[in-house]
């Protein structure tokens, strides 16, 4: 295994443009948490497709969408098998979705669905994943009824074909919770997020990124409800896991930094908000196009925090 560090703490030092002191320690191959997580990710990445396809899946998982796209474009030109083509178009759809190109993602997912429905049993887990990803795009487009329809299809297939505590079921419960959150139904959202978290706590390593997703989403509901302390508690759990398990420039880390910054902004703590929001923008700009929705959102948040910081500094100087 290559060199891996565990991040313990990040502190702001200096004034003006802040410098950051990062407290880290070197992990060893004998680190049981790291080994458990690595083994689990290896098993996850071994589902469906051949070696190059799985490499592309791993690259997407690590946030390297553009490299993954080159691999899948090459594979698409080489395949004549409907099932393989369906899997490849599915992964290309995932990339377009992450790039914020939602209509292109739907086109790729729809073609993938046509191919896979012909070549796979109706209750095959791969179809459930595809239904879930289509639901995700409709959610991003704001079409909540359509999103719930596809998430419901995914859940139905999984309930027929998987054990009741399988992580894929948690994904569907989590996704349905996301839609209810967007619709403003916080009790329903927390109900589904709670189901997802319960399954993940039973079935995944304690530092698995999917657990971070659950904590982050629950934190988001509490933020929406105005319970900032509870929100920070869950957001910080999510950040801790992501710092342990993901590359330092992974987009999910940008999400965590932005979320925590947004809570501090809501609390009126502009220096802390600026630190976290600035970090989110830095990561997002390394990975995404300038017009990606996440980049634009993070930049707007940082600008709003910077304005608040200037106003509070002006008032303090009076």
PDB file of N, CA and C in Angstrom, residues 68 110 178 259 282:
ATOM      1  N   UNK A  68     -11.571   8.395 -15.953  1.00  0.00           N
ATOM      2  CA  UNK A  68     -12.512   7.284 -16.123  1.00  0.00           C
ATOM      3  C   UNK A  68     -13.241   7.389 -17.460  1.00  0.00           C
ATOM      4  N   UNK A 110     -30.800   6.139 -20.087  1.00  0.00           N
ATOM      5  CA  UNK A 110     -31.943   5.556 -20.796  1.00  0.00           C
ATOM      6  C   UNK A 110     -31.482   4.495 -21.784  1.00  0.00           C
ATOM      7  N   UNK A 178     -33.463  12.036   0.674  1.00  0.00           N
ATOM      8  CA  UNK A 178     -33.010  13.262   0.015  1.00  0.00           C
ATOM      9  C   UNK A 178     -34.164  13.998  -0.656  1.00  0.00           C
ATOM     10  N   UNK A 259     -20.637  22.435   3.857  1.00  0.00           N
ATOM     11  CA  UNK A 259     -21.733  22.269   4.815  1.00  0.00           C
ATOM     12  C   UNK A 259     -21.393  22.883   6.172  1.00  0.00           C
ATOM     13  N   UNK A 282     -11.666  25.669  -3.109  1.00  0.00           N
ATOM     14  CA  UNK A 282     -10.348  25.231  -3.585  1.00  0.00           C
ATOM     15  C   UNK A 282     -10.402  23.804  -4.135  1.00  0.00           C
TER      16      UNK A 282
END
